[in-house]
Short mmCIF file of C-alpha atoms and ligand atoms in Angstrom, two decimals:
data_model
loop_
_atom_site.label_atom_id
_atom_site.label_comp_id
_atom_site.label_asym_id
_atom_site.label_seq_id
_atom_site.Cartn_x
_atom_site.Cartn_y
_atom_site.Cartn_z
CA MET A 1 20.77 -16.70 -1.73
CA PRO A 2 17.82 -14.58 -0.60
CA ALA A 3 18.20 -12.81 2.73
CA PRO A 4 16.49 -14.40 5.75
CA PHE A 5 13.87 -12.33 7.58
CA ARG A 6 11.43 -12.43 10.46
CA LEU A 7 7.71 -11.87 10.16
CA TYR A 8 4.78 -11.66 12.57
CA ASN A 9 2.38 -14.55 12.14
CA THR A 10 -1.20 -13.86 13.24
CA LEU A 11 -1.60 -17.63 13.69
CA SER A 12 1.11 -17.93 16.37
CA ARG A 13 0.80 -14.30 17.50
CA ARG A 14 4.60 -14.03 17.40
CA VAL A 15 7.35 -12.71 15.16
CA GLU A 16 8.99 -15.82 13.72
CA ASP A 17 11.95 -16.67 11.48
CA PHE A 18 10.46 -17.04 8.03
CA THR A 19 11.03 -20.40 6.33
CA PRO A 20 9.66 -20.99 2.84
CA ILE A 21 8.16 -24.26 1.64
CA GLN A 22 10.47 -24.18 -1.37
CA PRO A 23 13.92 -22.62 -0.83
CA GLY A 24 14.25 -19.15 -2.31
CA HIS A 25 10.62 -18.96 -3.35
CA ILE A 26 7.60 -17.32 -1.71
CA GLY A 27 3.96 -17.84 -2.66
CA LEU A 28 1.85 -14.91 -1.44
CA TYR A 29 -1.92 -14.59 -1.65
CA VAL A 30 -3.60 -11.32 -0.68
CA CYS A 31 -7.35 -10.70 -0.48
CA GLY A 32 -8.14 -7.93 -2.94
CA MET A 33 -11.07 -5.64 -3.56
CA THR A 34 -14.76 -6.31 -3.65
CA VAL A 35 -15.33 -4.30 -6.78
CA TYR A 36 -18.50 -2.25 -6.26
CA ASP A 37 -16.95 1.17 -5.77
CA LEU A 38 -13.68 3.09 -6.08
CA CYS A 39 -10.56 2.13 -4.17
CA HIS A 40 -10.28 4.41 -1.11
CA ALA A 41 -7.45 5.32 1.24
CA GLY A 42 -8.34 2.41 3.55
CA HIS A 43 -8.01 -0.19 0.77
CA ALA A 44 -4.89 1.52 -0.53
CA ARG A 45 -3.11 0.89 2.74
CA ALA A 46 -3.34 -2.86 2.12
CA MET A 47 -2.43 -2.45 -1.55
CA VAL A 48 0.66 -0.33 -0.80
CA THR A 49 1.74 -2.53 2.13
CA PHE A 50 1.76 -5.75 0.13
CA ASP A 51 3.10 -4.13 -3.04
CA THR A 52 6.04 -2.78 -1.05
CA PHE A 53 6.51 -6.06 0.79
CA VAL A 54 6.77 -7.93 -2.54
CA ARG A 55 9.06 -5.25 -3.92
CA TYR A 56 11.33 -5.58 -0.91
CA LEU A 57 11.40 -9.39 -1.03
CA ARG A 58 12.41 -9.25 -4.70
CA HIS A 59 15.05 -6.65 -3.89
CA ARG A 60 16.43 -9.20 -1.42
CA ASP A 61 16.58 -11.88 -4.12
CA TRP A 62 13.46 -13.84 -3.25
CA SER A 63 11.47 -15.18 -6.13
CA VAL A 64 7.88 -14.24 -5.31
CA LYS A 65 4.62 -15.32 -6.86
CA PHE A 66 2.12 -12.66 -5.83
CA VAL A 67 -1.60 -13.35 -6.26
CA ARG A 68 -4.33 -10.82 -5.44
CA ASN A 69 -7.94 -11.57 -6.27
CA PHE A 70 -10.99 -9.59 -7.24
CA THR A 71 -14.30 -10.38 -5.57
CA ASP A 72 -16.62 -9.69 -8.49
CA VAL A 73 -19.62 -11.69 -7.22
CA ASP A 74 -20.98 -10.33 -3.96
CA ASP A 75 -24.08 -8.94 -2.24
CA LYS A 76 -22.73 -5.38 -2.30
CA ILE A 77 -22.06 -5.55 -6.04
CA ILE A 78 -25.53 -6.99 -6.69
CA ARG A 79 -27.17 -4.23 -4.60
CA ARG A 80 -25.19 -1.41 -6.16
CA ALA A 81 -25.74 -2.71 -9.70
CA ALA A 82 -29.49 -2.85 -9.05
CA GLU A 83 -29.39 0.81 -7.89
CA LEU A 84 -27.56 1.76 -11.08
CA GLY A 85 -29.75 -0.41 -13.27
CA ILE A 86 -26.86 -2.40 -14.76
CA GLU A 87 -25.75 -6.04 -14.61
CA PRO A 88 -23.62 -6.90 -11.55
CA LEU A 89 -20.77 -8.28 -13.67
CA GLU A 90 -20.82 -5.15 -15.81
CA LEU A 91 -20.44 -2.98 -12.70
CA ALA A 92 -17.64 -5.26 -11.47
CA GLN A 93 -15.75 -5.00 -14.76
CA GLN A 94 -16.07 -1.21 -14.76
CA GLN A 95 -14.72 -1.07 -11.20
CA ILE A 96 -11.85 -3.45 -12.03
CA ASP A 97 -10.86 -1.08 -14.85
CA TYR A 98 -10.96 1.90 -12.47
CA PHE A 99 -8.97 -0.07 -9.91
CA HIS A 100 -6.26 -0.83 -12.46
CA GLU A 101 -6.05 2.86 -13.38
CA ASP A 102 -5.82 3.80 -9.70
CA VAL A 103 -3.10 1.35 -8.71
CA ARG A 104 -1.06 2.26 -11.78
CA ALA A 105 -1.33 5.94 -10.82
CA LEU A 106 -0.30 4.94 -7.32
CA GLY A 107 2.85 3.37 -8.76
CA LEU A 108 2.08 -0.22 -7.76
CA ASP A 109 3.36 -3.22 -9.69
CA GLU A 110 0.87 -5.71 -11.07
CA PRO A 111 0.48 -8.98 -9.17
CA ASP A 112 1.51 -12.13 -11.05
CA GLU A 113 -2.10 -13.26 -11.11
CA GLU A 114 -5.43 -11.53 -10.45
CA PRO A 115 -8.04 -14.29 -10.33
CA ARG A 116 -11.73 -13.41 -10.19
CA VAL A 117 -14.66 -15.28 -8.71
CA SER A 118 -16.68 -15.19 -11.93
CA THR A 119 -13.95 -17.05 -13.82
CA SER A 120 -13.16 -19.48 -10.97
CA ILE A 121 -16.58 -21.11 -10.58
CA GLY A 122 -15.43 -24.57 -11.74
CA GLY A 123 -12.72 -24.74 -9.08
CA ILE A 124 -15.10 -23.43 -6.43
CA ILE A 125 -17.71 -26.11 -7.23
CA ALA A 126 -15.03 -28.84 -7.19
CA MET A 127 -13.86 -27.68 -3.77
CA VAL A 128 -17.40 -27.63 -2.37
CA GLU A 129 -17.94 -31.17 -3.70
CA ARG A 130 -14.75 -32.32 -1.99
CA LEU A 131 -15.86 -30.72 1.29
CA ILE A 132 -19.15 -32.61 1.10
CA GLU A 133 -17.32 -35.89 0.35
CA ARG A 134 -14.97 -35.37 3.27
CA GLY A 135 -17.81 -34.69 5.69
CA HIS A 136 -17.18 -30.96 6.19
CA ALA A 137 -20.23 -29.67 4.32
CA TYR A 138 -23.87 -30.53 3.62
CA ALA A 139 -26.30 -29.54 0.90
CA ALA A 140 -29.84 -28.44 1.71
CA ASP A 141 -32.48 -26.82 -0.55
CA GLY A 142 -30.02 -25.60 -3.15
CA ASN A 143 -27.60 -24.22 -0.55
CA VAL A 144 -24.40 -25.83 0.70
CA TRP A 145 -23.28 -25.14 4.27
CA TYR A 146 -19.93 -25.61 5.94
CA ASP A 147 -20.32 -27.67 9.10
CA VAL A 148 -18.08 -25.69 11.44
CA ARG A 149 -18.21 -28.37 14.16
CA SER A 150 -16.60 -30.86 11.74
CA PHE A 151 -13.33 -28.89 11.83
CA PRO A 152 -11.77 -29.18 15.31
CA ASN A 153 -9.19 -26.48 14.63
CA TYR A 154 -11.83 -23.83 13.90
CA GLY A 155 -11.01 -20.61 15.76
CA ALA A 156 -7.22 -21.14 15.84
CA LEU A 157 -6.52 -17.95 13.85
CA SER A 158 -9.06 -15.61 15.39
CA GLY A 159 -9.53 -17.13 18.85
CA GLN A 160 -13.31 -17.35 18.30
CA LYS A 161 -15.25 -20.02 20.20
CA VAL A 162 -17.46 -22.13 17.93
CA ASP A 163 -20.29 -22.47 20.46
CA GLU A 164 -20.68 -18.70 20.65
CA LEU A 165 -20.70 -18.06 16.91
CA ARG A 166 -23.66 -16.77 14.94
CA ASN A 167 -22.72 -16.67 11.28
CA PRO A 168 -24.88 -14.05 9.53
CA ASP A 169 -25.39 -16.17 6.37
CA VAL A 170 -29.09 -16.93 6.04
CA GLY A 171 -30.88 -19.50 3.90
CA ASN A 172 -32.64 -22.80 4.05
CA GLY A 173 -31.24 -25.92 5.63
CA LYS A 174 -28.61 -24.39 7.93
CA ARG A 175 -28.25 -26.72 10.95
CA VAL A 176 -26.49 -24.59 13.55
CA PRO A 177 -25.96 -20.81 13.75
CA SER A 178 -22.17 -21.05 13.34
CA ASP A 179 -22.36 -22.75 9.89
CA PHE A 180 -21.65 -20.55 6.89
CA ALA A 181 -22.63 -20.69 3.22
CA LEU A 182 -20.37 -22.26 0.60
CA TRP A 183 -23.00 -22.12 -2.13
CA LYS A 184 -26.16 -20.00 -2.21
CA ALA A 185 -29.29 -20.98 -4.15
CA THR A 186 -30.12 -18.51 -6.89
CA LYS A 187 -32.37 -15.51 -6.31
CA PRO A 188 -34.03 -13.39 -8.99
CA GLY A 189 -31.75 -10.68 -10.41
CA GLU A 190 -28.53 -12.28 -9.16
CA PRO A 191 -25.76 -13.77 -11.29
CA SER A 192 -25.93 -17.55 -11.08
CA TRP A 193 -24.16 -20.62 -12.35
CA LYS A 194 -25.19 -24.26 -12.79
CA SER A 195 -24.05 -26.59 -10.03
CA PRO A 196 -24.79 -30.09 -8.68
CA TRP A 197 -27.09 -28.35 -6.15
CA GLY A 198 -29.02 -26.30 -8.69
CA ASN A 199 -28.38 -22.80 -10.00
CA GLY A 200 -26.66 -20.50 -7.56
CA ARG A 201 -23.50 -18.61 -6.67
CA PRO A 202 -20.60 -19.08 -4.29
CA GLY A 203 -20.58 -17.77 -0.71
CA TRP A 204 -17.93 -15.18 0.02
CA HIS A 205 -15.19 -17.23 1.70
CA ILE A 206 -14.88 -20.23 -0.62
CA GLU A 207 -13.59 -18.09 -3.50
CA CYS A 208 -10.27 -17.30 -1.85
CA SER A 209 -9.70 -20.92 -0.84
CA ALA A 210 -10.33 -22.07 -4.40
CA MET A 211 -8.32 -19.30 -6.11
CA ALA A 212 -5.36 -19.55 -3.72
CA SER A 213 -5.03 -23.31 -4.18
CA ARG A 214 -5.34 -23.03 -7.96
CA CYS A 215 -2.66 -20.32 -8.18
CA LEU A 216 -0.31 -21.40 -5.38
CA GLY A 217 -1.13 -25.00 -4.44
CA ASP A 218 -2.94 -26.40 -1.37
CA SER A 219 -0.15 -25.26 0.96
CA PHE A 220 1.68 -22.00 0.42
CA ASP A 221 3.81 -19.51 2.31
CA ILE A 222 2.04 -16.26 3.19
CA HIS A 223 -1.58 -15.16 3.16
CA GLY A 224 -2.19 -11.46 3.59
CA GLY A 225 -5.05 -9.04 4.00
CA GLY A 226 -6.51 -6.38 6.26
CA LEU A 227 -6.94 -7.09 9.95
CA ASP A 228 -10.71 -6.90 9.52
CA LEU A 229 -10.57 -10.10 7.46
CA VAL A 230 -9.17 -12.34 10.22
CA PHE A 231 -12.68 -13.28 11.24
CA PRO A 232 -14.73 -14.69 9.70
CA HIS A 233 -13.11 -14.61 6.25
CA HIS A 234 -9.65 -16.02 6.95
CA GLU A 235 -10.83 -18.37 9.68
CA ASN A 236 -13.31 -19.81 7.18
CA GLU A 237 -10.68 -20.03 4.45
CA ILE A 238 -8.54 -22.23 6.71
CA ALA A 239 -11.51 -24.48 7.55
CA GLN A 240 -12.41 -24.82 3.86
CA SER A 241 -8.93 -25.32 2.44
CA GLU A 242 -7.62 -27.67 5.11
CA GLY A 243 -10.95 -29.47 5.21
CA ALA A 244 -10.79 -30.06 1.45
CA SER A 245 -7.09 -30.88 1.06
CA GLY A 246 -6.34 -32.57 4.37
CA CYS A 247 -3.07 -30.64 4.54
CA GLY A 248 -1.94 -27.28 5.92
CA TYR A 249 -3.06 -24.06 4.15
CA ALA A 250 -1.10 -20.77 4.50
CA ARG A 251 1.88 -21.01 6.87
CA TRP A 252 2.09 -17.29 7.63
CA TRP A 253 -0.84 -14.94 8.10
CA MET A 254 0.16 -11.32 7.59
CA HIS A 255 -2.43 -8.64 8.41
CA ASN A 256 -2.16 -4.92 7.92
CA GLY A 257 -3.75 -2.63 10.52
CA LEU A 258 -6.70 -0.52 9.47
CA LEU A 259 -6.98 3.11 8.60
CA THR A 260 -9.23 4.53 11.28
CA MET A 261 -11.41 7.60 11.22
CA PRO A 262 -12.32 9.81 14.20
CA GLY A 263 -14.18 7.78 16.78
CA GLY A 264 -12.19 4.69 15.79
CA ARG A 265 -14.47 3.97 12.84
CA LYS A 266 -13.21 2.21 9.77
CA MET A 267 -12.95 4.22 6.53
CA GLY A 268 -15.67 2.96 4.23
CA LYS A 269 -18.09 3.89 1.52
CA SER A 270 -20.93 2.69 3.73
CA GLU A 271 -19.68 4.94 6.54
CA GLY A 272 -19.75 7.93 4.20
CA ASN A 273 -16.20 8.90 5.17
CA ALA A 274 -14.13 7.51 2.31
CA PHE A 275 -11.46 9.42 0.40
CA SER A 276 -10.97 7.78 -2.96
CA ILE A 277 -7.43 7.23 -4.16
CA ARG A 278 -8.19 9.06 -7.37
CA ASP A 279 -9.21 12.14 -5.40
CA LEU A 280 -6.08 11.99 -3.25
CA LEU A 281 -3.86 11.59 -6.31
CA GLN A 282 -5.31 14.81 -7.73
CA LEU A 283 -3.81 16.59 -4.74
CA PHE A 284 -0.64 14.64 -3.94
CA PRO A 285 2.04 12.75 -5.90
CA ALA A 286 1.86 8.97 -5.51
CA GLU A 287 5.06 8.80 -3.50
CA ALA A 288 3.61 11.07 -0.81
CA VAL A 289 0.70 8.64 -0.45
CA ARG A 290 3.13 5.71 -0.37
CA LEU A 291 5.28 7.36 2.28
CA TYR A 292 2.20 8.19 4.33
CA TYR A 293 1.53 4.46 4.70
CA LEU A 294 5.11 3.28 4.98
CA GLN A 295 6.11 5.65 7.75
CA ASN A 296 3.80 3.70 10.03
CA HIS A 297 4.37 0.06 10.94
CA TYR A 298 2.09 -2.03 8.75
CA ARG A 299 0.47 -3.73 11.73
CA SER A 300 -0.39 -0.52 13.62
CA PRO A 301 -3.76 1.11 13.33
CA LEU A 302 -3.41 4.27 11.28
CA PRO A 303 -5.64 7.12 12.44
CA TRP A 304 -6.57 9.42 9.56
CA ASP A 305 -5.37 12.94 10.06
CA GLN A 306 -5.93 15.95 7.78
CA ASN A 307 -2.28 16.93 8.02
CA ALA A 308 -0.85 13.50 7.37
CA LEU A 309 -0.58 13.73 3.59
CA PRO A 310 0.83 17.27 3.47
CA THR A 311 3.36 16.16 6.09
CA ALA A 312 4.27 13.09 4.07
CA LEU A 313 4.63 15.23 0.96
CA ALA A 314 6.94 17.66 2.77
CA MET A 315 9.03 14.66 3.87
CA VAL A 316 9.29 13.25 0.33
CA CYS A 317 10.29 16.72 -0.91
CA ARG A 318 13.13 16.82 1.62
CA LEU A 319 14.36 13.45 0.36
CA TYR A 320 14.31 14.69 -3.22
CA GLU A 321 16.08 17.90 -2.19
CA ALA A 322 18.84 15.84 -0.57
CA ARG A 323 19.19 13.73 -3.70
CA GLU A 324 19.20 16.79 -5.93
CA VAL A 325 21.87 18.61 -3.97
CA ALA A 326 23.98 15.45 -3.75
CA GLU A 327 23.70 14.94 -7.50
CA SER A 328 24.92 18.49 -8.08
CA MET A 329 28.16 17.98 -6.12
CA LYS A 330 31.45 17.62 -7.92
CA GLY A 331 35.01 16.73 -6.99
CA GLN A 332 37.85 14.30 -7.56
CA GLU A 333 39.31 13.49 -4.14
CA ARG A 334 38.91 10.34 -2.07
CA ALA A 335 35.76 10.44 0.09
CA GLU A 336 37.81 10.00 3.27
CA ASP A 337 40.00 12.97 2.42
CA VAL A 338 37.00 15.18 1.74
CA ALA A 339 35.44 14.13 5.05
CA LYS A 340 38.67 14.83 6.91
CA SER A 341 39.11 18.30 5.48
CA LEU A 342 35.48 19.48 5.43
CA GLY A 343 34.60 18.65 9.04
CA ASP A 344 31.94 16.91 11.11
CA ASP A 345 28.94 17.40 8.78
CA ALA A 346 30.93 15.79 5.96
CA GLN A 347 32.10 12.93 8.18
CA ALA A 348 28.49 12.33 9.30
CA VAL A 349 27.37 11.79 5.68
CA LEU A 350 30.12 9.26 5.15
CA ASP A 351 29.47 7.40 8.42
CA LEU A 352 25.70 7.26 7.93
CA SER A 353 26.02 6.08 4.31
CA ARG A 354 28.39 3.32 5.28
CA ALA A 355 26.19 2.10 8.14
CA PHE A 356 23.07 2.46 6.03
CA ASP A 357 22.59 -0.98 4.44
CA THR A 358 23.05 -2.86 7.69
CA GLN A 359 20.58 -0.72 9.61
CA PHE A 360 18.03 -0.34 6.81
CA TYR A 361 17.92 -4.07 6.07
CA ALA A 362 17.90 -5.03 9.77
CA ALA A 363 14.74 -2.93 10.25
CA LEU A 364 12.97 -4.40 7.22
CA ASP A 365 14.02 -7.95 8.01
CA ASP A 366 12.49 -7.58 11.46
CA ASP A 367 8.79 -7.82 10.70
CA PHE A 368 9.02 -5.42 7.76
CA ASN A 369 9.52 -2.34 9.92
CA THR A 370 9.31 0.31 7.19
CA SER A 371 8.88 3.07 9.74
CA LYS A 372 12.23 2.29 11.38
CA ALA A 373 13.94 1.74 8.02
CA LEU A 374 12.72 5.16 6.85
CA SER A 375 14.12 6.81 9.97
CA TYR A 376 17.62 5.93 8.63
CA VAL A 377 16.73 7.35 5.24
CA PHE A 378 15.66 10.65 6.79
CA GLU A 379 18.71 10.77 9.01
CA LEU A 380 20.93 10.40 5.95
CA ALA A 381 18.95 12.98 3.96
CA ARG A 382 19.22 15.48 6.83
CA ALA A 383 22.97 14.91 7.00
CA VAL A 384 23.30 15.50 3.24
CA ASN A 385 21.20 18.67 3.43
CA ARG A 386 23.28 19.91 6.38
CA PHE A 387 26.55 19.15 4.61
CA ALA A 388 25.29 21.00 1.52
CA ASN A 389 25.49 24.26 3.51
CA HIS A 390 29.27 23.93 3.64
CA LYS A 391 30.72 26.44 1.19
CA LYS A 392 32.98 23.83 -0.42
CA ALA A 393 30.34 21.10 -0.59
CA ARG A 394 29.29 21.72 -4.20
CA LYS A 395 32.84 21.79 -5.48
CA ARG A 396 34.38 18.96 -3.48
CA GLY A 397 31.53 16.92 -1.96
CA GLY A 398 30.84 14.65 -4.97
CA PRO A 399 32.93 11.64 -3.94
CA LEU A 400 31.64 11.92 -0.37
CA VAL A 401 27.94 11.85 -1.31
CA ALA A 402 28.36 9.14 -3.96
CA GLU A 403 27.70 6.53 -1.29
CA ALA A 404 24.61 8.44 -0.05
CA LEU A 405 23.28 8.48 -3.61
CA ARG A 406 23.76 4.72 -3.79
CA CYS A 407 21.72 4.43 -0.55
CA PHE A 408 18.91 6.50 -2.12
CA SER A 409 18.82 4.13 -5.08
CA VAL A 410 18.52 1.20 -2.65
CA VAL A 411 15.53 3.01 -1.09
CA ASN A 412 13.95 3.29 -4.52
CA ASP A 413 14.52 -0.33 -5.42
CA ALA A 414 13.42 -1.66 -2.03
CA LEU A 415 10.54 0.64 -1.11
CA GLY A 416 9.46 2.41 -4.29
CA LEU A 417 10.33 5.92 -3.10
CA LEU A 418 12.62 8.45 -4.84
CA GLY A 419 11.88 6.80 -8.18
CA ASP A 420 11.31 10.00 -10.13
CA ASP A 421 13.53 12.51 -11.78
CA VAL A 422 13.86 15.42 -9.28
CA SER A 423 12.65 18.18 -11.58
CA LYS A 424 9.75 16.07 -12.82
CA PHE A 425 8.73 15.31 -9.25
CA MET A 426 8.94 18.96 -8.17
CA GLN A 427 6.91 19.97 -11.23
CA GLU A 428 4.21 17.48 -10.23
CA VAL A 429 4.24 18.84 -6.67
CA LYS A 430 3.70 22.37 -8.04
CA GLU A 431 0.84 21.35 -10.32
CA LYS A 432 -0.99 19.30 -7.73
CA ARG A 433 -0.56 21.71 -4.84
CA LEU A 434 -1.57 24.72 -6.92
CA GLY A 435 -4.67 22.78 -7.92
CA ALA A 436 -5.31 21.89 -4.27
CA MET A 437 -4.95 25.55 -3.24
CA GLY A 438 -7.07 26.80 -6.14
CA ILE A 439 -4.28 28.98 -7.56
CA GLU A 440 -3.62 29.39 -11.28
CA ARG A 441 -0.02 29.21 -12.44
CA GLU A 442 -0.63 32.15 -14.81
CA ASP A 443 -1.65 34.38 -11.88
CA ILE A 444 1.64 33.65 -10.13
CA GLU A 445 3.61 34.26 -13.27
CA SER A 446 1.93 37.57 -14.01
CA LEU A 447 2.57 38.74 -10.42
CA LEU A 448 6.22 37.77 -10.78
CA GLU A 449 6.35 39.65 -14.05
CA GLU A 450 4.90 42.71 -12.32
CA ARG A 451 7.44 42.31 -9.52
CA LEU A 452 10.26 42.25 -12.07
CA VAL A 453 9.02 45.47 -13.63
CA ALA A 454 8.76 47.08 -10.16
CA ARG A 455 12.31 46.00 -9.36
CA GLN A 456 13.61 47.39 -12.63
CA ALA A 457 11.89 50.68 -11.77
CA ARG A 458 13.49 50.48 -8.30
CA ASP A 459 10.01 50.44 -6.76
CA TRP A 460 11.10 48.21 -3.86
CA ALA A 461 7.94 48.76 -1.87
CA ARG A 462 5.80 47.39 -4.68
CA ALA A 463 8.19 44.48 -5.31
CA ASP A 464 8.11 43.55 -1.63
CA SER A 465 4.37 43.80 -1.40
CA ILE A 466 4.03 41.37 -4.33
CA ARG A 467 6.40 38.97 -2.62
CA ASP A 468 4.31 39.23 0.57
CA GLU A 469 1.13 38.68 -1.38
CA LEU A 470 2.55 35.48 -2.89
CA GLU A 471 3.99 34.43 0.46
CA ALA A 472 0.52 34.70 1.99
CA LYS A 473 -0.64 32.23 -0.65
CA ASN A 474 2.19 29.86 0.29
CA ILE A 475 4.16 30.67 -2.84
CA VAL A 476 7.78 31.16 -1.89
CA VAL A 477 9.74 33.43 -4.24
CA MET A 478 13.46 32.70 -4.60
CA ASP A 479 15.87 35.13 -6.26
CA THR A 480 18.74 33.04 -7.59
CA ALA A 481 21.74 33.73 -9.81
CA ALA A 482 19.79 32.20 -12.69
CA GLY A 483 16.77 34.44 -12.14
CA VAL A 484 13.54 34.25 -10.19
CA ASP A 485 12.20 30.86 -9.20
CA TRP A 486 9.31 29.94 -6.97
CA ARG A 487 7.99 26.94 -5.13
CA VAL A 488 4.89 25.95 -3.23
CA ARG A 489 5.22 25.79 0.54
CA ILE A 490 3.74 22.48 1.65
CA THR A 491 1.40 23.43 4.44
CA GLY A 492 0.32 21.18 7.26
CA ALA A 493 3.88 19.95 7.82
ZN1 LIG B 1 -10.14 -13.36 0.59
#
């Protein structure tokens, strides 16, 4: 049996016990990218949030059908394609390919379906026809408009008042300012399809209604997206879908908070303040980016901060260090006996590991509180790192930390962190941070070589000055039994 959980519902504005339509199964639709430019850190917050949510649900034995669409027909795509002198659908395809590369690099799983507007036109036209039949829409001069006043429940999600609405859609035949376009008559240079109302293309909102019902049915469990989509997009989806089917649409509405830039502005290409995911992944491993999002509650606004990613990276490194040191511990005794004889730090590891599942799951089952769940992970990692200082830890700590290692594998399965081999991860950290700091690996190695020669010649002053020189570049030199090693100090933490 899958584990029960609670989830905030934007529709009721409360955290509620989640109940699926079909026991054990969850249908989830998430609004995806409008593909006219690269995925940036603002989009990635939604992508990581829902990817991790699905990952967690599956970890808890839910069967999930996860659908995330591409908006490949849109004003922004048409404008950008015209600037570039290519066809809009060609630009969209190129951006979809980039998006797939980016989310793979980010370590996200593929959704079960990724419908696109351009291949969903038949379903969209059928839904518009049904809305006209049922008295929720009217055709005029090649356009079709949704009659907002025909849907008494309009505004239930967003709290908007119909009388005060001015929908920005323009075109012929619109009766009142609140009505919005379901179908737009063709204009020169735009992609268009044949329809009962003449050649044209869908309005923005109808696509998600049509794709969600095709992939998940008229009624399904959870609809997700960024908070900026609540109005008008999701409000209009409800009006369209319920207007067409006569039954309820999504039961839960789950919205992630937005990444905000100084001055409270949204991150966006049009704002000129976007960091693309591919740029960030040049500088940081994917798990640092993932942790950066997950350490904040998904519903909170997330103010962008220069130090946030270095801090997140330093935190992931500490988790890996804890796992590495735990993996290196040996021993044959019972965990309880080790704890008893090695003192409080040892006992703390055992106690925290044994309480871990209950606390970790309780946090995630209460409105997917990843930030609280991670606080238990860090507490455990700190305890392991503290225990590792005990002089007998390496020799006898193995049985004691076995349970902590099991907890770390739960974290990987549930949240997608700590999924790498430690040395591979640390290697990636070195490469990316050296690149970020503009330092060549060969320069470090030749300085270390020079330091070795100085040490052999007992020129301690020279050896120390090389160490200081590297230190100033945030390269920490470590003399170990096995020889000289070095690591990059993660700055900004
Ligand atoms: Zn949508």
